[in-house]
CSV table of C-alpha atoms and ligand atoms in Angstrom, one decimal:
chain,number,residue,atom,x,y,z
A,1,MET,CA,-51.6,-31.6,-38.6
A,2,GLN,CA,-53.6,-30.1,-35.7
A,3,SER,CA,-56.8,-28.6,-36.8
A,4,PRO,CA,-57.5,-25.0,-35.7
A,5,ILE,CA,-61.0,-25.4,-35.2
A,6,ASP,CA,-62.1,-27.4,-31.8
A,7,PRO,CA,-66.0,-27.3,-32.3
A,8,LYS,CA,-66.4,-27.5,-28.7
A,9,SER,CA,-64.5,-24.5,-27.7
A,10,LYS,CA,-67.0,-22.0,-28.5
A,11,ILE,CA,-70.0,-24.0,-27.5
A,12,GLN,CA,-68.7,-24.3,-24.0
A,13,ASN,CA,-67.6,-20.7,-23.7
A,14,PRO,CA,-69.8,-18.5,-26.2
A,15,LYS,CA,-67.8,-15.2,-25.2
A,16,LEU,CA,-64.4,-17.0,-26.4
A,17,SER,CA,-62.6,-15.0,-28.9
A,18,ARG,CA,-60.3,-16.2,-31.7
A,19,VAL,CA,-57.5,-14.1,-32.8
A,20,LEU,CA,-55.3,-15.2,-35.7
A,21,VAL,CA,-52.2,-13.2,-35.7
A,22,ALA,CA,-49.9,-13.5,-39.0
A,23,ILE,CA,-46.5,-12.7,-38.5
A,24,GLY,CA,-44.2,-11.1,-41.4
A,25,GLY,CA,-40.6,-10.8,-41.9
A,26,GLY,CA,-39.3,-8.3,-39.8
A,27,ILE,CA,-37.1,-7.5,-36.9
A,28,ALA,CA,-40.3,-6.2,-34.8
A,29,ALA,CA,-41.5,-10.0,-35.0
A,30,TYR,CA,-39.8,-10.4,-31.6
A,31,LYS,CA,-42.2,-8.2,-30.0
A,32,VAL,CA,-45.0,-10.2,-31.4
A,33,CYS,CA,-44.4,-12.9,-29.2
A,34,GLU,CA,-45.2,-10.5,-26.3
A,35,LEU,CA,-48.3,-10.1,-27.8
A,36,ILE,CA,-49.5,-13.6,-28.2
A,37,SER,CA,-48.3,-14.5,-24.8
A,38,THR,CA,-50.5,-11.7,-23.4
A,39,LEU,CA,-53.4,-12.7,-25.8
A,40,PHE,CA,-53.4,-16.2,-24.3
A,41,LYS,CA,-53.2,-14.9,-20.7
A,42,THR,CA,-56.2,-12.6,-21.1
A,43,GLY,CA,-58.2,-15.8,-22.2
A,44,VAL,CA,-58.2,-15.3,-26.0
A,45,GLU,CA,-57.7,-18.3,-28.3
A,46,VAL,CA,-54.8,-17.3,-30.6
A,47,ARG,CA,-53.5,-19.3,-33.7
A,48,VAL,CA,-50.3,-18.0,-35.8
A,49,ILE,CA,-49.4,-17.9,-39.2
A,50,LEU,CA,-45.6,-17.1,-39.9
A,51,THR,CA,-44.4,-16.1,-43.3
A,52,ARG,CA,-41.2,-18.0,-44.6
A,53,SER,CA,-39.3,-14.8,-43.9
A,54,ALA,CA,-40.8,-14.3,-40.4
A,55,GLN,CA,-39.0,-17.5,-39.6
A,56,GLN,CA,-35.5,-16.0,-40.3
A,57,PHE,CA,-36.5,-13.8,-37.2
A,58,ILE,CA,-38.6,-16.1,-34.8
A,59,THR,CA,-39.3,-19.8,-34.7
A,60,PRO,CA,-42.4,-21.6,-35.2
A,61,LEU,CA,-41.6,-23.5,-32.0
A,62,THR,CA,-41.5,-19.9,-30.0
A,63,VAL,CA,-44.8,-19.0,-31.1
A,64,ALA,CA,-46.4,-22.5,-30.7
A,65,THR,CA,-45.2,-22.8,-27.1
A,66,LEU,CA,-46.7,-19.3,-26.2
A,67,SER,CA,-49.9,-20.0,-28.2
A,68,ARG,CA,-50.3,-23.4,-27.0
A,69,HIS,CA,-51.1,-24.5,-30.5
A,70,GLN,CA,-49.3,-25.7,-33.6
A,71,ALA,CA,-48.1,-22.6,-35.6
A,72,TYR,CA,-48.7,-22.6,-39.2
A,73,THR,CA,-46.1,-21.7,-42.2
A,74,ASP,CA,-46.2,-22.1,-45.8
A,75,ASP,CA,-45.2,-25.8,-45.5
A,76,ASP,CA,-48.3,-26.6,-43.9
A,77,PHE,CA,-50.4,-24.9,-46.6
A,78,TRP,CA,-48.9,-27.0,-49.3
A,79,GLN,CA,-49.2,-30.2,-47.2
A,80,PRO,CA,-51.6,-32.8,-49.4
A,81,THR,CA,-54.2,-33.7,-46.7
A,82,TYR,CA,-57.9,-34.8,-47.1
A,83,SER,CA,-59.5,-31.8,-45.0
A,84,ARG,CA,-60.3,-28.6,-45.9
A,85,PRO,CA,-57.7,-26.2,-47.0
A,86,LEU,CA,-56.1,-24.8,-44.2
A,87,HIS,CA,-56.5,-21.2,-45.5
A,88,ILE,CA,-60.3,-21.8,-45.7
A,89,GLU,CA,-60.5,-23.2,-41.9
A,90,LEU,CA,-58.3,-20.4,-40.6
A,91,GLY,CA,-59.9,-17.8,-42.2
A,92,GLU,CA,-63.2,-18.9,-40.9
A,93,TRP,CA,-62.4,-19.9,-37.2
A,94,ALA,CA,-60.7,-16.2,-36.8
A,95,ASP,CA,-62.9,-13.5,-35.3
A,96,VAL,CA,-60.0,-11.2,-35.8
A,97,MET,CA,-57.0,-11.1,-37.8
A,98,VAL,CA,-53.9,-9.1,-37.2
A,99,ILE,CA,-51.0,-8.9,-39.2
A,100,ALA,CA,-47.8,-7.7,-37.1
A,101,PRO,CA,-45.5,-6.9,-38.4
A,102,LEU,CA,-46.9,-5.7,-41.5
A,103,THR,CA,-44.0,-5.6,-44.1
A,104,ALA,CA,-43.8,-3.6,-47.2
A,105,ASN,CA,-43.9,-6.8,-49.4
A,106,THR,CA,-47.2,-8.2,-47.8
A,107,LEU,CA,-48.6,-4.7,-47.8
A,108,ALA,CA,-48.5,-4.6,-51.5
A,109,LYS,CA,-49.8,-8.0,-51.9
A,110,LEU,CA,-52.5,-7.2,-50.0
A,111,ALA,CA,-53.0,-3.9,-51.9
A,112,TYR,CA,-53.3,-5.7,-55.0
A,113,GLY,CA,-55.3,-8.8,-53.9
A,114,MET,CA,-52.5,-11.2,-54.4
A,115,ALA,CA,-52.3,-14.7,-52.7
A,116,ASP,CA,-49.1,-16.5,-53.1
A,117,ASN,CA,-48.8,-17.8,-49.6
A,118,LEU,CA,-50.6,-19.0,-46.4
A,119,LEU,CA,-50.8,-15.2,-44.9
A,120,THR,CA,-52.4,-13.7,-48.3
A,121,ASN,CA,-54.5,-16.6,-49.2
A,122,THR,CA,-56.1,-16.6,-45.5
A,123,VAL,CA,-56.8,-12.7,-45.7
A,124,LEU,CA,-58.8,-13.2,-48.9
A,125,ALA,CA,-60.4,-16.3,-47.9
A,126,SER,CA,-61.9,-14.6,-44.8
A,127,THR,CA,-64.2,-11.9,-44.1
A,128,CYS,CA,-63.3,-10.7,-40.5
A,129,PRO,CA,-61.8,-7.5,-39.6
A,130,VAL,CA,-57.9,-7.1,-40.2
A,131,LEU,CA,-55.5,-5.0,-38.1
A,132,LEU,CA,-52.5,-4.1,-39.7
A,133,VAL,CA,-49.7,-3.3,-37.8
A,134,PRO,CA,-46.8,-1.9,-39.9
A,135,ALA,CA,-43.3,-1.7,-39.1
A,136,MET,CA,-40.1,-1.0,-41.5
A,137,ASN,CA,-37.2,1.4,-42.0
A,138,THR,CA,-38.3,5.0,-42.3
A,139,ASP,CA,-37.2,5.4,-46.1
A,140,MET,CA,-39.2,2.6,-46.8
A,141,TRP,CA,-42.1,3.6,-45.0
A,142,GLU,CA,-42.0,7.0,-46.5
A,143,GLN,CA,-41.7,5.5,-50.2
A,144,LEU,CA,-44.5,6.7,-52.6
A,145,SER,CA,-45.4,3.2,-53.3
A,146,VAL,CA,-45.4,2.1,-50.0
A,147,GLN,CA,-47.5,5.1,-48.9
A,148,ARG,CA,-49.9,4.6,-51.8
A,149,ASN,CA,-50.4,0.8,-51.0
A,150,TRP,CA,-51.2,1.9,-47.4
A,151,GLN,CA,-53.7,4.8,-48.4
A,152,GLN,CA,-55.2,2.0,-51.2
A,153,LEU,CA,-56.0,0.0,-48.1
A,154,SER,CA,-57.4,2.6,-45.9
A,155,ILE,CA,-60.3,2.8,-48.2
A,156,ASP,CA,-61.3,-0.9,-47.5
A,157,SER,CA,-63.5,-0.6,-44.1
A,158,ARG,CA,-62.1,-4.3,-43.7
A,159,TYR,CA,-58.7,-3.0,-42.8
A,160,HIS,CA,-58.1,-1.1,-39.6
A,161,GLY,CA,-54.4,0.3,-40.0
A,162,MET,CA,-52.3,1.2,-36.8
A,163,ASN,CA,-50.2,4.4,-37.0
A,164,THR,CA,-46.4,3.7,-37.0
A,165,GLY,CA,-44.6,5.5,-34.0
A,166,SER,CA,-41.4,7.4,-34.2
A,167,GLY,CA,-38.1,6.5,-32.6
A,168,LEU,CA,-34.8,4.7,-32.7
A,169,LEU,CA,-34.9,1.7,-35.4
A,170,ALA,CA,-33.2,-1.5,-35.7
A,171,CYS,CA,-31.5,0.0,-38.7
A,172,ASP,CA,-30.0,2.6,-36.2
A,173,ARG,CA,-32.2,5.5,-38.0
A,174,VAL,CA,-34.4,7.4,-35.7
A,175,GLY,CA,-37.8,8.2,-37.5
A,176,ALA,CA,-41.2,6.9,-38.5
A,177,GLY,CA,-41.9,3.5,-39.3
A,178,ARG,CA,-41.5,2.0,-35.7
A,179,MET,CA,-44.0,-0.8,-34.9
A,180,ALA,CA,-46.7,0.2,-32.3
A,181,GLU,CA,-46.1,-1.3,-28.9
A,182,PRO,CA,-47.8,-4.6,-27.9
A,183,PRO,CA,-50.2,-3.1,-25.3
A,184,GLU,CA,-51.5,-0.7,-27.9
A,185,ILE,CA,-51.8,-3.5,-30.1
A,186,LEU,CA,-53.7,-5.9,-27.5
A,187,THR,CA,-56.1,-2.8,-26.8
A,188,TYR,CA,-56.9,-2.4,-30.6
A,189,ILE,CA,-57.5,-6.2,-30.9
A,190,GLN,CA,-59.7,-5.9,-27.7
A,191,SER,CA,-61.8,-3.0,-29.3
A,192,LEU,CA,-62.2,-5.1,-32.5
A,193,LEU,CA,-63.4,-8.1,-30.9
A,194,HIS,CA,-66.3,-5.8,-29.1
A,195,THR,CA,-67.1,-3.8,-32.4
A,196,GLN,CA,-66.6,-6.7,-34.7
A,197,GLY,CA,-65.0,-3.9,-36.8
A,198,LYS,CA,-67.7,-1.2,-37.0
A,199,ARG,CA,-66.4,2.1,-37.5
A,200,ASP,CA,-69.7,4.0,-36.3
A,201,LEU,CA,-67.9,7.3,-35.3
A,202,ILE,CA,-66.5,7.7,-38.6
A,203,GLY,CA,-66.6,11.2,-39.5
A,204,LYS,CA,-66.9,12.2,-35.7
A,205,ARG,CA,-64.6,14.1,-33.4
A,206,VAL,CA,-64.5,13.3,-29.8
A,207,LEU,CA,-63.1,15.6,-27.0
A,208,VAL,CA,-62.0,13.9,-23.9
A,209,SER,CA,-60.4,15.0,-20.7
A,210,ALA,CA,-58.4,12.5,-18.4
A,211,GLY,CA,-56.5,12.4,-15.1
A,212,GLY,CA,-56.7,14.3,-11.9
A,213,THR,CA,-55.8,18.1,-12.2
A,214,ARG,CA,-52.7,19.4,-9.9
A,215,GLU,CA,-53.3,22.7,-8.1
A,216,TYR,CA,-49.9,23.8,-7.3
A,217,LEU,CA,-48.9,25.9,-3.9
A,218,ASP,CA,-45.5,25.9,-4.5
A,219,PRO,CA,-43.1,24.2,-7.0
A,220,VAL,CA,-43.0,21.1,-5.1
A,221,ARG,CA,-46.6,20.6,-3.6
A,222,PHE,CA,-50.0,20.4,-5.2
A,223,ILE,CA,-53.4,19.6,-4.4
A,224,GLY,CA,-54.5,16.7,-6.2
A,225,ASN,CA,-56.5,13.2,-6.5
A,226,PRO,CA,-55.6,9.6,-7.1
A,227,SER,CA,-57.1,9.7,-10.6
A,228,THR,CA,-54.6,8.2,-13.1
A,229,GLY,CA,-56.4,8.9,-16.3
A,230,LYS,CA,-57.2,5.5,-17.3
A,231,MET,CA,-60.6,5.9,-18.0
A,232,GLY,CA,-60.1,8.7,-20.2
A,233,LEU,CA,-57.4,7.2,-21.9
A,234,ALA,CA,-59.8,4.0,-22.6
A,235,ILE,CA,-62.6,6.4,-23.9
A,236,ALA,CA,-60.0,7.9,-26.2
A,237,GLN,CA,-58.8,4.6,-27.5
A,238,ALA,CA,-62.1,3.0,-28.1
A,239,ALA,CA,-63.2,6.4,-30.0
A,240,LEU,CA,-60.1,6.0,-32.1
A,241,HIS,CA,-60.7,2.5,-33.1
A,242,ARG,CA,-64.4,3.1,-33.9
A,243,GLY,CA,-62.9,5.8,-36.6
A,244,ALA,CA,-63.3,9.0,-34.6
A,245,ARG,CA,-60.8,11.6,-34.8
A,246,VAL,CA,-60.0,12.1,-30.9
A,247,THR,CA,-58.4,15.0,-28.9
A,248,LEU,CA,-57.2,13.9,-25.4
A,249,VAL,CA,-56.8,16.6,-22.8
A,250,HIS,CA,-54.9,15.1,-20.1
A,251,THR,CA,-52.9,15.7,-17.1
A,252,PRO,CA,-49.4,14.2,-15.9
A,253,ALA,CA,-49.7,10.5,-16.7
A,254,ASN,CA,-47.9,7.2,-16.5
A,255,TRP,CA,-49.0,6.2,-19.9
A,256,GLN,CA,-48.3,7.7,-23.6
A,257,ALA,CA,-51.4,9.1,-25.6
A,258,PRO,CA,-52.3,6.3,-28.6
A,259,LEU,CA,-50.6,6.6,-31.7
A,260,GLY,CA,-53.2,8.7,-33.7
A,261,VAL,CA,-54.7,10.6,-31.1
A,262,GLN,CA,-54.2,14.6,-30.4
A,263,ALA,CA,-52.7,14.5,-27.1
A,264,ILE,CA,-53.0,18.2,-25.3
A,265,PRO,CA,-51.0,18.0,-21.9
A,266,VAL,CA,-52.2,20.2,-19.1
A,267,THR,CA,-51.6,20.1,-15.3
A,268,SER,CA,-53.8,22.7,-13.3
A,269,ALA,CA,-57.9,23.0,-13.6
A,270,GLU,CA,-57.3,26.4,-15.1
A,271,GLN,CA,-55.1,25.0,-18.0
A,272,MET,CA,-57.5,22.2,-18.6
A,273,HIS,CA,-60.3,24.8,-18.5
A,274,GLN,CA,-58.6,26.9,-21.5
A,275,ALA,CA,-57.7,23.5,-23.6
A,276,MET,CA,-61.5,22.2,-23.3
A,277,VAL,CA,-63.2,25.4,-24.4
A,278,GLU,CA,-60.3,26.0,-27.1
A,279,TYR,CA,-61.2,22.5,-28.7
A,280,LEU,CA,-64.9,22.5,-27.9
A,281,ALA,CA,-66.1,24.1,-30.9
A,282,ASN,CA,-65.1,21.4,-33.4
A,283,ALA,CA,-66.1,18.3,-31.1
A,284,ASP,CA,-69.2,16.4,-31.7
A,285,ILE,CA,-69.0,14.3,-28.7
A,286,ILE,CA,-67.1,15.5,-25.3
A,287,VAL,CA,-66.5,13.5,-22.3
A,288,MET,CA,-65.1,15.2,-19.3
A,289,SER,CA,-64.0,12.1,-17.6
A,290,ALA,CA,-60.9,14.0,-15.6
A,291,ALA,CA,-61.1,14.2,-11.8
A,292,VAL,CA,-60.9,18.1,-11.6
A,293,ALA,CA,-59.6,19.6,-8.1
A,294,ASP,CA,-62.7,21.4,-6.4
A,295,VAL,CA,-60.5,24.1,-4.9
A,296,LYS,CA,-56.7,25.4,-5.5
A,297,PRO,CA,-54.5,27.4,-3.3
A,298,ARG,CA,-55.4,31.1,-3.7
A,299,ASP,CA,-51.9,32.1,-4.0
A,300,TYR,CA,-48.6,30.5,-5.7
A,301,SER,CA,-45.1,30.8,-4.6
A,302,THR,CA,-42.4,30.6,-7.0
A,303,GLU,CA,-40.0,29.6,-4.0
A,304,LYS,CA,-40.5,26.3,-2.2
A,305,LEU,CA,-42.4,27.3,1.0
A,306,PRO,CA,-41.0,26.5,4.2
A,307,LYS,CA,-42.7,23.8,6.1
A,308,ARG,CA,-43.9,26.3,9.0
A,309,SER,CA,-45.4,28.5,7.0
A,310,LEU,CA,-47.7,26.2,5.4
A,311,PRO,CA,-50.6,26.3,7.7
A,312,GLU,CA,-51.1,30.2,6.8
A,313,ALA,CA,-50.1,29.5,3.3
A,314,LEU,CA,-53.2,27.7,2.3
A,315,PRO,CA,-56.2,29.7,1.9
A,316,LEU,CA,-58.3,28.1,-1.0
A,317,GLU,CA,-60.5,29.3,-3.7
A,318,PRO,CA,-62.9,27.3,-6.1
A,319,VAL,CA,-61.7,26.5,-9.4
A,320,PRO,CA,-64.0,26.5,-12.6
A,321,ASP,CA,-66.5,24.1,-12.9
A,322,ILE,CA,-65.4,23.0,-16.4
A,323,VAL,CA,-68.1,20.6,-17.6
A,324,ALA,CA,-70.8,23.2,-16.4
A,325,ARG,CA,-69.0,25.8,-18.5
A,326,LEU,CA,-69.0,23.7,-21.5
A,327,ALA,CA,-72.6,23.1,-21.3
A,328,GLN,CA,-73.3,26.8,-21.5
A,329,LEU,CA,-70.9,27.2,-24.8
A,330,LYS,CA,-72.1,24.2,-26.5
A,331,GLN,CA,-74.3,23.6,-29.4
A,332,SER,CA,-77.5,21.8,-29.7
A,333,HIS,CA,-75.9,19.0,-32.0
A,334,GLN,CA,-73.0,18.4,-29.4
A,335,ILE,CA,-73.3,15.6,-26.8
A,336,LEU,CA,-71.7,16.3,-23.2
A,337,ILE,CA,-71.3,13.7,-21.2
A,338,GLY,CA,-69.9,14.1,-17.4
A,339,PHE,CA,-68.8,11.4,-14.9
A,340,ALA,CA,-69.8,11.4,-11.1
A,341,ALA,CA,-67.3,9.4,-9.0
A,342,GLN,CA,-69.1,8.8,-5.8
A,343,THR,CA,-69.1,6.8,-2.6
A,344,GLY,CA,-72.6,5.1,-1.2
A,345,ASP,CA,-75.4,6.0,-3.2
A,346,ILE,CA,-74.1,6.7,-6.9
A,347,VAL,CA,-77.4,7.4,-8.7
A,348,ASN,CA,-79.1,10.3,-7.1
A,349,PRO,CA,-76.0,12.4,-6.7
A,350,ALA,CA,-75.2,11.9,-10.3
A,351,LEU,CA,-79.0,12.5,-11.2
A,352,GLU,CA,-78.4,16.1,-9.5
A,353,LYS,CA,-75.1,17.1,-11.3
A,354,LEU,CA,-76.9,15.9,-14.6
A,355,GLU,CA,-79.5,18.6,-14.0
A,356,LYS,CA,-77.5,21.1,-12.4
A,357,LYS,CA,-74.4,20.9,-15.1
A,358,LYS,CA,-76.9,20.7,-17.8
A,359,LEU,CA,-75.1,17.6,-19.3
A,360,ASP,CA,-76.7,15.0,-21.7
A,361,ALA,CA,-75.6,12.1,-19.7
A,362,ILE,CA,-73.5,11.1,-16.9
A,363,VAL,CA,-71.6,8.0,-16.0
A,364,ALA,CA,-72.0,7.4,-12.2
A,365,ASN,CA,-69.3,5.2,-10.5
A,366,PRO,CA,-68.5,4.0,-7.5
A,367,ILE,CA,-65.1,4.5,-6.0
A,368,ASP,CA,-65.6,2.6,-2.8
A,369,ARG,CA,-65.8,-1.0,-4.2
A,370,ALA,CA,-63.0,-3.1,-4.8
A,371,ASP,CA,-61.3,-3.0,-8.1
A,372,SER,CA,-63.1,-0.1,-9.8
A,373,GLY,CA,-62.8,3.7,-10.1
A,374,PHE,CA,-59.4,5.5,-9.6
A,375,GLY,CA,-56.1,3.6,-10.4
A,376,SER,CA,-58.1,0.3,-11.4
A,377,ASP,CA,-58.0,-1.2,-14.7
A,378,ASN,CA,-61.5,-2.2,-14.3
A,379,ASN,CA,-64.8,0.1,-13.4
A,380,GLU,CA,-68.5,-0.4,-13.0
A,381,ALA,CA,-71.1,2.2,-13.5
A,382,ILE,CA,-74.5,3.3,-14.2
A,383,PHE,CA,-75.2,5.5,-17.2
A,384,LEU,CA,-78.1,8.0,-16.7
A,385,ASP,CA,-79.2,10.6,-19.3
A,386,THR,CA,-81.7,13.3,-19.7
A,387,GLN,CA,-84.4,11.0,-21.3
A,388,GLY,CA,-84.6,8.8,-17.9
A,389,ARG,CA,-82.6,6.0,-19.1
A,390,GLN,CA,-80.5,4.3,-16.6
A,391,VAL,CA,-78.3,1.5,-17.8
A,392,ALA,CA,-76.2,-0.4,-15.5
A,393,ILE,CA,-72.7,-1.4,-16.5
A,394,ALA,CA,-71.6,-4.8,-14.8
A,395,PRO,CA,-67.5,-4.6,-13.7
A,396,CYS,CA,-65.7,-4.8,-16.7
A,397,SER,CA,-62.2,-3.5,-18.2
A,398,LYS,CA,-62.1,0.5,-18.7
A,399,LEU,CA,-62.0,-0.2,-22.4
A,400,GLU,CA,-65.0,-2.3,-22.2
A,401,MET,CA,-66.9,0.3,-20.4
A,402,ALA,CA,-65.6,3.1,-22.7
A,403,HIS,CA,-67.3,0.8,-25.4
A,404,GLN,CA,-70.6,0.4,-23.8
A,405,LEU,CA,-70.4,4.2,-23.3
A,406,PHE,CA,-70.3,4.8,-27.0
A,407,ASP,CA,-72.8,2.1,-27.8
A,408,PHE,CA,-75.2,3.9,-25.0
A,409,ILE,CA,-74.7,7.4,-27.0
A,410,ASN,CA,-75.2,5.9,-30.5
A,411,ASN,CA,-78.4,4.4,-29.3
A,412,GLU,CA,-80.0,7.1,-27.7
A,413,PHE,CA,-78.8,10.4,-29.4
B,501,C5P,O1,-68.9,18.5,-9.2
B,501,C5P,P1,-68.1,17.0,-9.5
B,501,C5P,O2,-66.7,17.2,-9.2
B,501,C5P,O3,-68.8,15.9,-8.6
B,501,C5P,O4,-68.6,16.8,-10.8
B,501,C5P,C1,-68.1,15.8,-12.0
B,501,C5P,C2,-68.4,16.1,-13.3
B,501,C5P,O5,-67.8,17.2,-13.5
B,501,C5P,C3,-67.1,15.2,-14.1
B,501,C5P,O6,-67.3,15.3,-15.5
B,501,C5P,C4,-65.8,16.4,-14.0
B,501,C5P,O7,-64.8,16.1,-14.8
B,501,C5P,C5,-66.5,17.7,-14.0
B,501,C5P,N1,-66.0,18.9,-13.4
B,501,C5P,C6,-65.4,20.0,-14.2
B,501,C5P,N2,-64.9,21.0,-13.5
B,501,C5P,C7,-64.8,20.9,-11.9
B,501,C5P,C8,-65.3,19.9,-11.3
B,501,C5P,C9,-65.8,18.8,-12.1
B,501,C5P,O8,-65.8,19.9,-15.4
B,501,C5P,N3,-64.1,21.9,-11.4
């Protein structure tokens, strides 16, 4: 049997992360194959446990091929060897453990601290954060006993529970109990690798704006910008994964707000302004990462305007400066963060905005460099605050940047 531990790997690459994926017996197991494949491609070391019933849906060969390592089953658990017990080795090896799909059966065992197979023994023989990703039929998920077990685990800070989605289930029911999608699970794992499971935003409410506003001239034309809202989405995800209650005010996007986030869709700067002011009172941290159009057409035509009339139809007027208005309305305990997307010198214009808009801190990010800024999955930035602190963040994923921002806020305020 191949040992899960390669003592050289962490020494050669100290940033290498180790994720132990435990697969339960549900049809959603097939989606976990995609998760394993993506984890491997992102440079994470992956080991996989399959319960006996998981093997009715996918085989050890499938996951071994995708993870480039032997997959472990209860047969390995009961193998007589002279090495250390497998559940101890796997438990010590993992930085993060993910149980997906989490079945009602495994959930019940975890709630009662039972240990009758490799998966449950490994959970009990380890201390790393455990991400629980339930998937089951709606009636099963909504059973009082299942919900009681779920609540029971939520009081243990070691367990991070992902919400289930709603939709068409494999049993042909449409309802709750659908497993979170692999990209969302992946993001949660990346968060846990960054935070090591700490929930430093528990009890906090975070209000985030994301995306570029659209200022319509007629039903088909608008003034806009290339913002995709990915930075705001990453901030919402990072806040959620650190325990905050999150409201995300966002413009039309090609992504879905994460399960568990209160999403408020808006289109124009005026609508974003109204929504941000409405949700401001309850927020502890407000991050205005949206790219708001600076101007809007003065008039709106309900009919599509003829092309020839466009040059005359475009008198413009300014839109409200939302973040400056929030700064006037906010209480002293609330932290307000703005963004400054800049070309060339990014520091001085950001310092000016920090002061002029009366923000607590600002994220200055370049939009004229390869693979950062609008539309990219990555970003680089300098965080500046009213205490004169300046922290440069090297190019990284937008999720990593979001976590760095919360680390910065938590250290400073
Ligand atoms: O003034 P400028 O657009 O460069 O400032 C950027 C910051 O101000 C960002 O946080 C952006 O979300 C916010 N902003 C705003 N309302 C506007 C324009 C920008 O809240 N009308």
